[in-house]
mmCIF file of C-alpha atoms in Angstrom:
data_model
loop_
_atom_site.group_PDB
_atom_site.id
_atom_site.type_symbol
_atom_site.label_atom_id
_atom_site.label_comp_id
_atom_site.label_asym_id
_atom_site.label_seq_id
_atom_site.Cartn_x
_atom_site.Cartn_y
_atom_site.Cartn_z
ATOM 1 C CA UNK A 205 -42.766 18.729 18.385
ATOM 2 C CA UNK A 206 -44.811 15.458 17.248
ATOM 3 C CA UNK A 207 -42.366 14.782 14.860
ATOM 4 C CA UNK A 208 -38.815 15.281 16.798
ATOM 5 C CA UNK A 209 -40.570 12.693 19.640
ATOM 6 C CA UNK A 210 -40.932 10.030 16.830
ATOM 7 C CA UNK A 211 -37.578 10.886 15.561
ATOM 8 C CA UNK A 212 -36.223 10.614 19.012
ATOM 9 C CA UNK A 213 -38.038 6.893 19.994
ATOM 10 C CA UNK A 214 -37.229 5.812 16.188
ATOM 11 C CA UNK A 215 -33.854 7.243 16.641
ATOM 12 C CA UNK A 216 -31.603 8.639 13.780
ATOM 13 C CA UNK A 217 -29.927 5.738 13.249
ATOM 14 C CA UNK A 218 -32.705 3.919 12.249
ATOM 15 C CA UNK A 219 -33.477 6.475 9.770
ATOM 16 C CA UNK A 220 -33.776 4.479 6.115
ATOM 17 C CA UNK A 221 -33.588 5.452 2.233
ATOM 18 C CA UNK A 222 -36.253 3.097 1.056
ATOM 19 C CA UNK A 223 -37.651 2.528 -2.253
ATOM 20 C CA UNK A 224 -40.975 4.144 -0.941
ATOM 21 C CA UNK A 225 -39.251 7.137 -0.075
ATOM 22 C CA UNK A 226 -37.854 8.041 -2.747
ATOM 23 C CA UNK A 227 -40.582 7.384 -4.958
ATOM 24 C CA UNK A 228 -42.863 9.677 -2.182
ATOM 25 C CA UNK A 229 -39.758 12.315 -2.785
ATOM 26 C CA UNK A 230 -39.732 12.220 -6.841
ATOM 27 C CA UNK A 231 -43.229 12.842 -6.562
ATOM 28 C CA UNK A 232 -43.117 15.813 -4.427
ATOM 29 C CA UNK A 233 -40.015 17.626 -5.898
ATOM 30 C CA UNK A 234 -40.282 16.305 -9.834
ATOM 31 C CA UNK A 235 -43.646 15.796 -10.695
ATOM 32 C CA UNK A 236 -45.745 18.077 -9.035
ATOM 33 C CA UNK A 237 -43.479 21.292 -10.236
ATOM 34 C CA UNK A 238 -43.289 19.362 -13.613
ATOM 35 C CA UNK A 239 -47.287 18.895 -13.903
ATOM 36 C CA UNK A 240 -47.912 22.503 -12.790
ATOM 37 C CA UNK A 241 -45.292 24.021 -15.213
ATOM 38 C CA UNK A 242 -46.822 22.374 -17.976
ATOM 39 C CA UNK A 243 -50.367 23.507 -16.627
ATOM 40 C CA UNK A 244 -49.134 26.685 -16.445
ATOM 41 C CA UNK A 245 -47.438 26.793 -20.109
ATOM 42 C CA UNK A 246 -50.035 25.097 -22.067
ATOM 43 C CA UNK A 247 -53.089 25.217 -20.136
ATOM 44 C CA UNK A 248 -53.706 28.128 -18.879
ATOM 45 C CA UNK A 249 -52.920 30.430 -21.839
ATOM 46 C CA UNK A 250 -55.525 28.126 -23.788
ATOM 47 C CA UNK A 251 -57.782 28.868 -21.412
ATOM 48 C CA UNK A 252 -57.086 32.303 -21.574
ATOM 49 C CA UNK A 253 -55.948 32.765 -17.805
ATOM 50 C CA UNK A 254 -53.131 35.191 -17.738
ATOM 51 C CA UNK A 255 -50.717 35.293 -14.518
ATOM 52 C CA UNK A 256 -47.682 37.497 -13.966
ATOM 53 C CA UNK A 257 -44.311 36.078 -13.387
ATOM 54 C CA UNK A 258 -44.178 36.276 -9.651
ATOM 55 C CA UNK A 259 -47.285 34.273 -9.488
ATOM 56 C CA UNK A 260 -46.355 31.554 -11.791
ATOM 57 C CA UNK A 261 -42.878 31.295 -9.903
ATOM 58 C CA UNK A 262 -44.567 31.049 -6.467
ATOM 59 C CA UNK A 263 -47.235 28.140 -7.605
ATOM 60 C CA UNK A 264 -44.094 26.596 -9.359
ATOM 61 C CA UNK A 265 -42.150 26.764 -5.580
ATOM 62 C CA UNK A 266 -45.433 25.261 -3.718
ATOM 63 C CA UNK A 267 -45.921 22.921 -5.853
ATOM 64 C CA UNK A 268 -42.333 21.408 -4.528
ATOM 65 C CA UNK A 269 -42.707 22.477 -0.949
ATOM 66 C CA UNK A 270 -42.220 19.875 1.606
ATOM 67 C CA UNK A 271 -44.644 17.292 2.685
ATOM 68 C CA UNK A 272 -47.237 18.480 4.914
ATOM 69 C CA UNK A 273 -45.628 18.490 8.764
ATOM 70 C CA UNK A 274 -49.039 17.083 10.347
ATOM 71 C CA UNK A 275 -48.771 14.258 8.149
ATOM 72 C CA UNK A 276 -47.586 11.777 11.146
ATOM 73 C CA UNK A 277 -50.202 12.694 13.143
ATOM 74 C CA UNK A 278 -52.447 12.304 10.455
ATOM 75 C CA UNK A 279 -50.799 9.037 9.649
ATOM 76 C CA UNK A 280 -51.063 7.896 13.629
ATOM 77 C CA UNK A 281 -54.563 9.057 13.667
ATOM 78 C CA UNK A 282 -55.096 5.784 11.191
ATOM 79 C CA UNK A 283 -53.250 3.720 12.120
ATOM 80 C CA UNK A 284 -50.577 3.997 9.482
ATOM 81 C CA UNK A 285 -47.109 4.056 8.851
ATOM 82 C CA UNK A 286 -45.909 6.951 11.444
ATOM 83 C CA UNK A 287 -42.276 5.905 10.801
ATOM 84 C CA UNK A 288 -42.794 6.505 7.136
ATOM 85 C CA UNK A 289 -44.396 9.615 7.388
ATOM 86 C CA UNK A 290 -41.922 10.994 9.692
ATOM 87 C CA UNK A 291 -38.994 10.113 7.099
ATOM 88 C CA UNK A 292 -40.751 11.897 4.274
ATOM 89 C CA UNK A 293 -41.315 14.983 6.412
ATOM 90 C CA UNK A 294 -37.943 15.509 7.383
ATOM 91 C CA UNK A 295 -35.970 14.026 4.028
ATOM 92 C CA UNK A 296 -38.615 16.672 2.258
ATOM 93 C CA UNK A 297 -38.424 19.436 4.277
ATOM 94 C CA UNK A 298 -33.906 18.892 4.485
ATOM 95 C CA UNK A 299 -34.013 18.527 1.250
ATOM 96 C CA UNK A 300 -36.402 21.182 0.388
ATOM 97 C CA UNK A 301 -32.805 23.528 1.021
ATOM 98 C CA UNK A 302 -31.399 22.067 -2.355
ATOM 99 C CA UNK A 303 -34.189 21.596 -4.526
ATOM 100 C CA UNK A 304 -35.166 25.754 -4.117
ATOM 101 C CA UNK A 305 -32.125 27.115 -6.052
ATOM 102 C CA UNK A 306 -32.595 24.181 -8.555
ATOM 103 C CA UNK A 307 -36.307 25.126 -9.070
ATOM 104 C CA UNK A 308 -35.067 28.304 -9.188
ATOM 105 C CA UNK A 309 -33.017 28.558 -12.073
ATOM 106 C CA UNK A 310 -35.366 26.160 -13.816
ATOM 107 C CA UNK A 311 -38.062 28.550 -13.969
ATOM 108 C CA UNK A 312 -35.995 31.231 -15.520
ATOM 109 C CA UNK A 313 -35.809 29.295 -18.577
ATOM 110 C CA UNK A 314 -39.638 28.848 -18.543
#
């Protein structure tokens, strides 16, 4: 609710691609799949944790879920960026429909 009132007073059209943004976005859907697949292929086995498919697939998919949707409350809590944290919540969680099947078929090479 929080966040479609911000997105209503900010209004869609004012609704940016910034270089912030997509940094915040790389982050959420490259790296932090990418760190945990490489935790999960090199570190764990040297550390002698085994996990079953299905759980290394699900960590893999959290890892990339979208940014956390209390975040612009957090962020007017504060006194920060409210606009910015309302963009990453939605361009995450919208774009959180694409990156799945991606992720997807990435981990069935892995």
């Amino acid at each position: 609710i929080y966040i479609g009132i911000v997105l209503c007073d900010a209004g869609l059209k004012n609704f940016k691609v910034e270089r912030d943004t997509i940094l915040g976005l790389i982050g959420r859907f490259i790296l932090s799949p990418l760190v945990l697949i490489l935790l999960i292929k090199f570190v764990a086995p040297a550390a002698g944790i085994h996990m079953v498919s299905l759980m290394r697939e699900t960590f893999i998919v959290q890892a990339a879920t979208p940014a956390l949707a209390v975040l612009p409350i957090l962020a007017n809590e504060a006194h920060g960026d409210v606009k910015y944290a309302t963009d990453i919540v939605v361009m995450s969680t919208v774009l959180f429909i694409v990156v799945v099947p991606i992720l997807m078929t990435i981990i069935q090479y892995i």
